């Protein structure tokens, strides 16, 4: 009686769909997390960049104002003029010729509107009242006022009795108007102790901060300026912290202003950092749903097609059951494998033949991989050399062109080696020397080469093209100064030949060395991995390439090959 069975492919469809569902959920979650993190980091980076720009703008303008006060402080003619006494007409001329020009000159050069106030102890000087000090700064203006106007103010008494000078403060109406002032004493040139006046330069904080495009306060971002000496006191603020939110609802960023006690402090709402997450979540859910539906459809189609193919295989296996075979193997179940088991003895005789075929094919595949790896060496070197030859030809460097063409011809004659994969060691050294001769034309003898090969191994057979890629890497990646030195050595070490390529270049970081041998590595590690794979394919895993390097102190590449008695072709002659 013929048993009914459920096709195996349909049995596998259920776990397949579960796997697809779980995979989609994991990928969706990871994608969502990464996108949210990326969006958060991008927003934070933009805010930090804006803070750095604001810091640089503030520092630049403070330096400009500092230079103004330095100019007035260090001008002897200005100091003499401030101490001048005499007739009103003489005072008028001094004001016109010395004081007013030195005050107004920096106002014209400074990019933003400021107020420059000069408080003088000389009552003979003419006074200049300027604009209303209680009004916002609209245009640059200057003032010459008597010291009596500020002698009773609290900030002046505090400043006069302290040892502080040449500082930034918020005084008088500065806090209300959003300004900040630079205060400096002026002393007599005769003893550098007698105070002859005070300079106060006031600037709007809006102008100091510059553009606020990167601080969208309408989205809840709060920008403040605080003094490190009194962090609780806010000198300047744009935006308002929501009373309904706690400190944990904000990302707090700070940027110190070099040379001052001031710090830019920014509060960024977490909602701003993750404002697009809902849209991302919906998009990812839709993509995952479409993916699951598509994979389910494909799985169903594959299961149906595979079921049909499996039925054909079953019918084909049954055709072999007509022979007289006694040995049987039984499987429990009601799927296709039961019928495959019934035909096991019939197929047993073909297994060894199949293994032999697979073995031969494996050898052929291994040889094909080896030849493919060898074919990858040096095409980029040919492109670069031909480009250099073209440049030299355009410059009329005929002799150098001839040298490079001859060297390139000799290099590829040694590289091709009449199609042989094995070459005498002396030819491998000649091939590297030829490569270095080509490079010497390009780099005008700006490198040193030292080659040390034991004489008794000169004729030893070695795999070709195992040294040149590492020498080429020295020029491409290790060279960082005006010159570089390369040492190439080959010695017998027990039953091995040990090559070393040593340079005094920039070196390689330890984590970078590990990645050079990783699968998929290309940039900077293409030749290294290529040579290592070719050696392991031919000689085994115990041979190959190793790298030791000290970052900033050079690199040593070691290549280990076995000493074999294989007889290579004699090698081409280097004419």
XYZ file of C-alpha atoms in Angstrom:
575
model
C 0.000 0.000 0.000
C 1.379 3.375 -0.984
C 1.909 5.632 2.035
C 0.790 9.227 1.992
C 3.370 11.793 2.967
C 3.711 15.539 3.436
C 6.449 17.038 1.243
C 9.531 18.011 3.209
C 9.691 21.438 1.556
C 6.285 22.326 3.016
C 7.444 21.212 6.432
C 10.399 23.592 6.135
C 8.183 26.479 5.010
C 6.786 27.039 8.515
C 10.180 27.511 10.296
C 11.333 29.500 7.282
C 8.466 31.973 7.721
C 9.135 32.173 11.453
C 12.807 32.842 10.734
C 11.903 35.561 8.231
C 9.543 37.167 10.750
C 12.129 37.122 13.543
C 14.824 38.391 11.185
C 12.628 41.262 9.984
C 11.851 42.205 13.578
C 15.534 42.171 14.562
C 16.622 44.107 11.469
C 13.784 46.587 11.957
C 14.682 47.147 15.595
C 18.385 47.554 14.828
C 17.633 49.890 11.901
C 15.294 51.976 14.029
C 17.813 52.185 16.861
C 20.653 53.123 14.512
C 18.581 55.737 12.675
C 17.424 57.319 15.934
C 21.002 57.340 17.216
C 22.246 58.796 13.937
C 19.556 61.511 13.984
C 20.374 62.329 17.607
C 24.116 62.502 16.920
C 23.546 64.671 13.856
C 21.372 67.121 15.776
C 23.860 67.216 18.656
C 26.735 67.719 16.209
C 24.930 70.665 14.589
C 24.369 72.291 17.976
C 28.018 71.742 18.979
C 29.166 73.206 15.677
C 26.964 76.251 16.257
C 28.394 76.652 19.755
C 31.938 76.492 18.398
C 31.082 79.122 15.789
C 29.519 81.334 18.455
C 32.587 80.815 20.687
C 34.949 81.756 17.854
C 32.878 84.815 16.963
C 32.763 85.985 20.584
C 36.489 85.357 21.071
C 37.342 87.223 17.864
C 35.283 90.298 18.753
C 36.551 90.307 22.333
C 40.094 90.240 20.974
C 39.283 93.175 18.702
C 37.916 95.158 21.661
C 40.950 94.120 23.714
C 43.203 95.540 20.983
C 41.251 98.828 21.138
C 41.882 99.179 24.851
C 45.530 98.089 24.415
C 46.011 100.824 21.823
C 44.606 103.518 24.102
C 46.483 102.162 27.121
C 49.828 102.094 25.310
C 49.580 105.424 23.458
C 51.848 108.007 25.132
C 50.374 110.826 23.076
C 46.887 109.814 24.205
C 47.998 109.717 27.848
C 49.635 113.155 27.594
C 46.496 114.548 25.992
C 44.310 113.201 28.815
C 46.492 115.017 31.377
C 46.649 118.321 29.468
C 45.521 121.420 31.358
C 45.315 124.982 30.136
C 43.176 127.410 28.232
C 39.913 126.175 26.659
C 41.252 126.777 23.167
C 44.367 124.696 23.843
C 42.198 121.950 25.335
C 39.973 122.115 22.260
C 42.970 121.601 19.958
C 44.243 118.682 22.035
C 40.813 117.104 21.929
C 40.578 117.640 18.188
C 44.102 116.464 17.327
C 44.825 113.678 19.824
C 41.927 112.384 21.879
C 38.957 112.250 19.490
C 40.886 110.700 16.530
C 42.315 107.903 18.686
C 38.852 107.159 20.102
C 36.926 107.258 16.840
C 39.452 105.352 14.691
C 38.724 101.885 16.179
C 34.972 102.565 16.107
C 35.110 102.871 12.318
C 37.085 99.652 11.931
C 34.996 97.473 14.240
C 32.284 95.566 12.376
C 29.440 95.928 14.907
C 27.939 98.834 16.821
C 29.652 99.591 20.142
C 29.960 102.370 22.713
C 33.373 103.608 23.823
C 33.243 105.586 27.076
C 36.206 107.480 28.512
C 35.908 108.519 32.172
C 38.597 111.133 32.893
C 39.899 112.678 36.080
C 40.940 115.840 34.138
C 38.039 118.264 34.488
C 39.582 120.662 31.957
C 38.789 118.324 29.062
C 35.718 118.965 26.964
C 32.929 116.483 27.650
C 31.116 114.475 24.956
C 27.785 113.044 26.064
C 26.966 110.815 23.071
C 23.685 108.840 22.742
C 21.406 107.913 25.619
C 23.172 105.231 27.691
C 19.812 103.840 28.804
C 18.782 103.041 25.211
C 19.865 100.016 23.155
C 22.978 100.435 21.026
C 21.925 101.342 17.482
C 25.149 102.847 16.079
C 28.741 103.119 17.256
C 29.290 106.161 19.463
C 31.875 107.544 21.891
C 31.643 109.444 25.186
C 34.049 111.549 27.192
C 32.645 111.895 30.715
C 33.915 113.077 34.091
C 34.862 110.402 36.606
C 32.385 111.954 39.071
C 29.509 110.378 37.116
C 30.466 106.868 38.222
C 32.245 107.464 41.532
C 29.077 106.759 43.487
C 28.083 103.654 41.509
C 28.424 100.305 43.232
C 30.275 98.626 40.369
C 32.923 101.352 40.276
C 33.610 101.163 44.018
C 33.907 97.382 43.802
C 36.164 97.565 40.764
C 38.379 100.372 42.197
C 38.960 98.541 45.485
C 39.779 95.235 43.796
C 42.992 94.204 42.081
C 41.106 93.296 38.940
C 41.724 95.172 35.714
C 41.228 94.711 31.999
C 38.071 92.595 32.560
C 34.564 92.023 31.179
C 31.535 92.889 33.341
C 27.832 93.593 33.128
C 27.356 96.977 34.775
C 24.710 99.683 34.975
C 22.115 98.979 32.253
C 24.082 96.178 30.560
C 21.985 93.360 31.997
C 18.700 95.024 31.067
C 19.856 95.930 27.555
C 21.644 92.641 26.885
C 25.101 94.238 26.725
C 28.501 93.505 28.235
C 31.355 95.930 28.923
C 35.130 95.762 28.866
C 36.667 97.882 31.703
C 40.274 99.059 31.881
C 42.242 101.570 33.927
C 44.399 104.218 32.216
C 47.552 105.108 34.147
C 50.088 107.902 33.749
C 53.174 107.127 31.665
C 55.303 108.931 34.261
C 54.926 106.348 37.033
C 52.413 103.800 35.634
C 50.544 103.986 38.941
C 48.549 107.218 38.874
C 45.085 106.574 37.439
C 44.212 109.161 34.788
C 40.948 107.630 33.641
C 38.955 104.540 32.747
C 37.997 103.070 29.395
C 34.693 101.246 29.055
C 33.778 99.534 25.763
C 30.198 98.227 25.630
C 28.956 95.768 22.991
C 25.551 94.023 22.526
C 25.720 90.304 23.296
C 23.525 89.635 20.251
C 26.347 90.982 18.072
C 28.954 88.946 19.939
C 27.063 85.698 19.358
C 26.436 86.433 15.674
C 24.038 84.264 13.623
C 21.545 82.127 15.572
C 20.440 79.910 12.669
C 21.891 76.807 14.333
C 19.997 77.504 17.581
C 16.267 77.186 16.713
C 14.864 78.577 19.961
C 11.347 78.119 18.605
C 11.905 74.354 19.015
C 12.821 74.687 22.683
C 16.608 75.171 22.486
C 17.926 77.572 25.145
C 21.237 79.411 24.677
C 22.897 81.115 27.665
C 26.141 82.846 28.610
C 27.346 82.316 32.186
C 30.358 83.292 34.263
C 32.363 80.344 35.628
C 32.940 82.302 38.843
C 29.158 82.501 39.393
C 27.458 79.789 37.254
C 24.046 80.523 38.734
C 24.044 84.038 37.240
C 22.999 84.087 33.583
C 24.581 86.997 31.713
C 22.633 86.379 28.515
C 19.845 84.040 27.412
C 17.889 83.222 24.268
C 14.876 80.953 24.628
C 13.119 79.783 27.759
C 13.361 76.493 29.657
C 9.898 74.937 29.891
C 8.591 74.843 33.439
C 6.821 71.541 32.748
C 10.072 69.742 31.900
C 12.792 68.509 34.230
C 16.550 68.700 33.736
C 16.523 65.084 32.454
C 14.416 66.228 29.493
C 17.327 68.319 28.175
C 20.797 67.610 26.829
C 23.156 70.137 28.439
C 26.169 71.267 26.392
C 28.902 73.731 27.427
C 31.618 75.486 25.464
C 34.257 77.589 27.307
C 35.409 80.841 25.718
C 39.233 80.745 25.758
C 40.942 83.519 27.686
C 37.820 84.403 29.702
C 35.753 83.071 32.584
C 32.668 82.914 30.366
C 31.022 79.715 29.127
C 28.348 79.166 26.502
C 25.733 76.804 27.920
C 23.021 75.278 25.732
C 19.986 73.218 26.756
C 18.706 71.007 23.925
C 15.334 69.250 24.463
C 15.439 65.504 23.959
C 12.294 65.907 21.878
C 14.286 68.022 19.390
C 16.983 65.354 19.103
C 14.433 62.632 18.326
C 11.724 64.630 16.576
C 11.658 62.468 13.414
C 11.589 59.082 15.173
C 7.835 58.485 14.717
C 8.130 58.910 10.968
C 11.165 56.615 10.937
C 9.279 54.033 12.990
C 6.367 53.983 10.556
C 8.672 53.739 7.554
C 10.629 50.854 9.055
C 7.441 48.985 10.020
C 6.134 49.364 6.471
C 9.411 48.143 4.967
C 9.508 45.150 7.327
C 5.888 44.276 6.510
C 6.549 44.451 2.773
C 9.692 42.390 3.237
C 7.848 39.682 5.187
C 5.042 39.543 2.620
C 7.532 39.304 -0.239
C 9.617 36.635 1.457
C 6.464 34.651 2.296
C 5.383 34.732 -1.343
C 8.837 33.697 -2.519
C 8.997 30.933 0.104
C 5.643 29.548 -1.017
C 6.702 29.567 -4.642
C 10.045 27.915 -3.829
C 8.302 25.273 -1.695
C 5.908 24.462 -4.516
C 8.651 24.284 -7.138
C 10.950 22.318 -4.828
C 8.117 19.898 -4.052
C 7.679 19.224 -7.724
C 11.414 18.663 -8.168
C 11.538 16.405 -5.142
C 8.698 14.297 -6.566
C 10.694 13.868 -9.728
C 13.772 12.850 -7.683
C 11.669 10.264 -5.835
C 10.431 8.804 -9.099
C 14.006 8.758 -10.414
C 15.333 6.974 -7.295
C 12.578 4.374 -7.477
C 13.728 3.464 -10.960
C 16.923 2.109 -9.425
C 15.012 -0.236 -7.155
C 14.552 -2.775 -9.925
C 17.981 -4.357 -9.225
C 18.651 -7.214 -6.797
C 20.134 -5.463 -3.744
C 19.892 -6.928 -0.215
C 21.283 -4.161 2.002
C 18.676 -1.693 3.188
C 18.524 1.374 5.445
C 15.289 2.656 6.976
C 14.293 6.123 8.176
C 11.261 6.896 10.283
C 8.843 9.387 8.902
C 6.669 9.912 5.863
C 8.634 12.331 3.687
C 10.904 12.035 0.673
C 13.895 10.796 2.662
C 12.150 7.445 3.221
C 12.191 6.844 -0.531
C 15.792 8.067 -0.814
C 16.787 5.575 1.895
C 15.173 2.722 -0.094
C 17.518 3.483 -3.001
C 20.655 3.909 -0.806
C 22.395 0.673 -1.830
C 21.921 1.433 -5.503
C 23.684 4.786 -5.160
C 26.454 3.507 -2.822
C 28.547 2.256 -5.722
C 28.638 5.727 -7.248
C 29.698 7.555 -4.090
C 33.420 6.748 -4.388
C 33.474 7.871 -7.996
C 31.751 11.077 -6.996
C 34.296 11.626 -4.202
C 37.133 11.104 -6.702
C 35.613 13.632 -9.028
C 35.128 16.152 -6.216
C 38.735 15.612 -5.126
C 40.075 16.255 -8.633
C 37.820 19.258 -8.980
C 39.086 20.529 -5.620
C 42.686 20.297 -6.823
C 41.756 22.099 -10.015
C 39.864 24.761 -8.096
C 42.811 25.288 -5.759
C 45.140 25.745 -8.745
C 42.648 28.101 -10.388
C 42.455 30.193 -7.196
C 46.243 30.329 -7.017
C 46.515 31.470 -10.624
C 43.746 34.029 -10.089
C 45.565 35.468 -7.060
C 48.797 35.680 -9.059
C 46.963 37.462 -11.869
C 45.875 40.213 -9.445
C 49.447 41.402 -8.799
C 50.835 44.561 -10.381
C 48.186 45.856 -12.850
C 47.861 49.060 -10.778
C 51.691 49.407 -10.809
C 51.617 49.244 -14.614
C 48.950 51.994 -14.753
C 50.914 54.274 -12.399
C 54.219 53.709 -14.249
C 52.679 54.372 -17.664
C 51.152 57.560 -16.237
C 54.576 58.632 -14.946
C 56.160 57.849 -18.336
C 53.494 59.974 -20.042
C 54.206 62.897 -17.684
C 57.982 62.634 -18.233
C 57.455 62.500 -22.001
C 55.359 65.663 -21.876
C 58.171 67.338 -19.911
C 60.761 66.243 -22.503
C 62.645 63.973 -20.053
C 63.714 61.570 -22.824
C 66.488 59.887 -20.872
C 64.232 59.209 -17.898
C 61.499 57.914 -20.207
C 63.988 55.496 -21.749
C 65.147 54.324 -18.317
C 61.598 53.751 -17.111
C 60.515 51.924 -20.294
C 63.576 49.663 -20.142
C 63.018 49.046 -16.445
C 59.304 48.344 -16.993
C 60.142 45.866 -19.762
C 62.694 44.073 -17.586
C 60.265 44.145 -14.612
C 57.463 42.407 -16.491
C 59.853 39.966 -18.183
C 60.941 38.852 -14.725
C 57.330 38.939 -13.470
C 55.951 36.759 -16.258
C 58.832 34.250 -15.833
C 57.790 32.295 -18.948
C 54.503 31.427 -17.232
C 56.223 29.646 -14.332
C 54.856 30.168 -10.794
C 58.231 29.197 -9.253
C 61.434 31.134 -9.862
C 65.008 31.110 -8.479
C 65.461 33.435 -5.511
C 68.011 35.516 -7.418
C 65.372 36.329 -10.073
C 62.892 37.381 -7.365
C 65.551 39.755 -5.991
C 66.283 41.055 -9.514
C 62.587 41.692 -10.042
C 62.460 43.818 -6.862
C 65.661 45.652 -7.851
C 64.139 46.447 -11.246
C 61.026 47.808 -9.545
C 63.216 49.996 -7.317
C 65.140 51.290 -10.350
C 61.828 52.452 -11.844
C 60.899 54.124 -8.564
C 64.329 55.766 -8.362
C 63.608 57.569 -11.636
C 60.269 58.766 -10.233
C 61.569 59.801 -6.789
C 64.978 61.160 -7.811
C 67.102 58.990 -5.498
C 65.280 60.163 -2.376
C 65.317 56.699 -0.788
C 67.985 54.208 0.292
C 67.928 50.470 -0.359
C 69.906 47.732 1.425
C 69.672 44.144 0.132
C 71.238 41.267 2.049
C 70.720 37.731 0.701
C 72.722 34.692 1.776
C 74.742 33.334 -1.128
C 73.903 29.652 -0.594
C 70.171 30.227 -1.119
C 70.409 32.356 -4.273
C 69.266 29.439 -6.449
C 66.578 28.170 -4.118
C 63.161 27.889 -5.819
C 60.585 30.300 -4.396
C 57.135 31.489 -5.367
C 57.375 34.551 -7.592
C 56.015 38.009 -6.704
C 56.270 37.709 -2.927
C 58.540 40.723 -2.208
C 57.543 43.455 -4.661
C 54.014 44.091 -3.211
C 55.520 44.860 0.217
C 58.176 47.168 -1.236
C 55.411 48.898 -3.180
C 53.398 49.331 0.048
C 56.397 51.164 1.560
C 56.148 53.818 -1.159
C 52.353 53.993 -1.005
C 51.702 53.955 2.737
C 54.880 54.162 4.848
C 56.654 57.173 3.343
C 55.894 60.352 5.249
C 59.114 62.435 5.234
C 61.654 63.615 2.676
C 63.328 60.213 2.417
C 62.953 56.620 3.511
C 65.199 53.583 3.910
C 64.268 50.021 2.975
C 66.143 46.855 3.919
C 65.462 43.511 2.211
C 66.997 40.319 3.607
C 66.715 36.583 2.920
C 68.263 33.943 5.198
C 67.986 30.210 5.796
C 66.277 29.464 9.116
C 66.129 25.717 9.749
C 63.942 24.189 7.062
C 62.637 27.593 5.983
C 63.647 30.619 4.000
C 62.838 33.762 5.967
C 62.428 37.035 4.073
C 62.204 40.419 5.750
C 61.207 43.808 4.295
C 62.050 46.532 6.837
C 61.370 50.270 6.545
C 61.705 53.283 8.823
C 58.411 54.776 7.701
C 55.304 55.880 9.605
C 54.457 52.391 10.827
C 51.061 50.724 11.301
C 48.756 50.755 14.304
C 48.161 47.367 15.945
C 44.436 47.284 15.174
C 45.170 48.160 11.548
C 47.610 45.216 11.243
C 44.846 42.825 12.314
C 42.444 44.217 9.727
C 44.938 43.848 6.844
C 44.375 40.081 6.855
C 40.613 40.284 7.360
C 38.227 39.024 4.637
C 37.198 41.768 2.237
C 40.176 44.001 3.121
C 41.395 45.958 0.096
C 42.765 49.439 0.695
C 46.368 49.177 1.885
C 46.094 45.412 2.493
C 45.332 44.055 -0.972
C 48.918 42.947 -1.788
C 49.578 41.718 1.762
C 46.528 39.459 1.886
C 47.150 38.333 -1.698
C 50.701 37.147 -1.004
C 49.671 35.507 2.275
C 46.838 33.596 0.591
C 49.054 32.435 -2.305
C 51.697 31.110 0.095
C 49.128 29.284 2.222
C 47.434 27.813 -0.836
C 50.695 26.316 -2.106
C 52.615 25.472 1.066
C 50.075 25.280 3.896
C 48.779 27.338 6.815
C 52.072 27.201 8.774
C 53.721 29.495 6.219
C 52.864 32.994 5.106
C 53.174 36.655 6.084
C 53.456 38.313 9.496
C 53.829 42.003 10.327
C 55.442 43.754 13.274
C 55.215 47.532 13.464
C 55.664 50.429 15.867
C 53.473 53.353 14.904
C 55.847 56.194 14.104
C 58.868 53.859 14.192
C 58.719 51.710 11.059
C 57.488 48.291 9.977
C 58.972 44.802 9.553
C 57.235 42.354 7.205
C 58.337 38.698 7.604
C 57.645 36.063 4.936
C 58.205 32.382 5.693
C 58.578 29.795 2.890
C 59.623 26.150 3.119
C 62.901 24.974 1.582
C 61.740 22.668 -1.178
C 63.761 20.609 -3.626
C 61.300 21.311 -6.442
C 63.090 22.117 -9.682
C 61.801 25.322 -11.209
C 62.623 26.606 -14.645
C 66.073 28.145 -14.850
C 64.442 31.543 -15.031
C 64.932 34.181 -17.651
C 68.198 36.008 -17.957
C 68.247 39.607 -16.832
C 69.857 41.328 -19.814
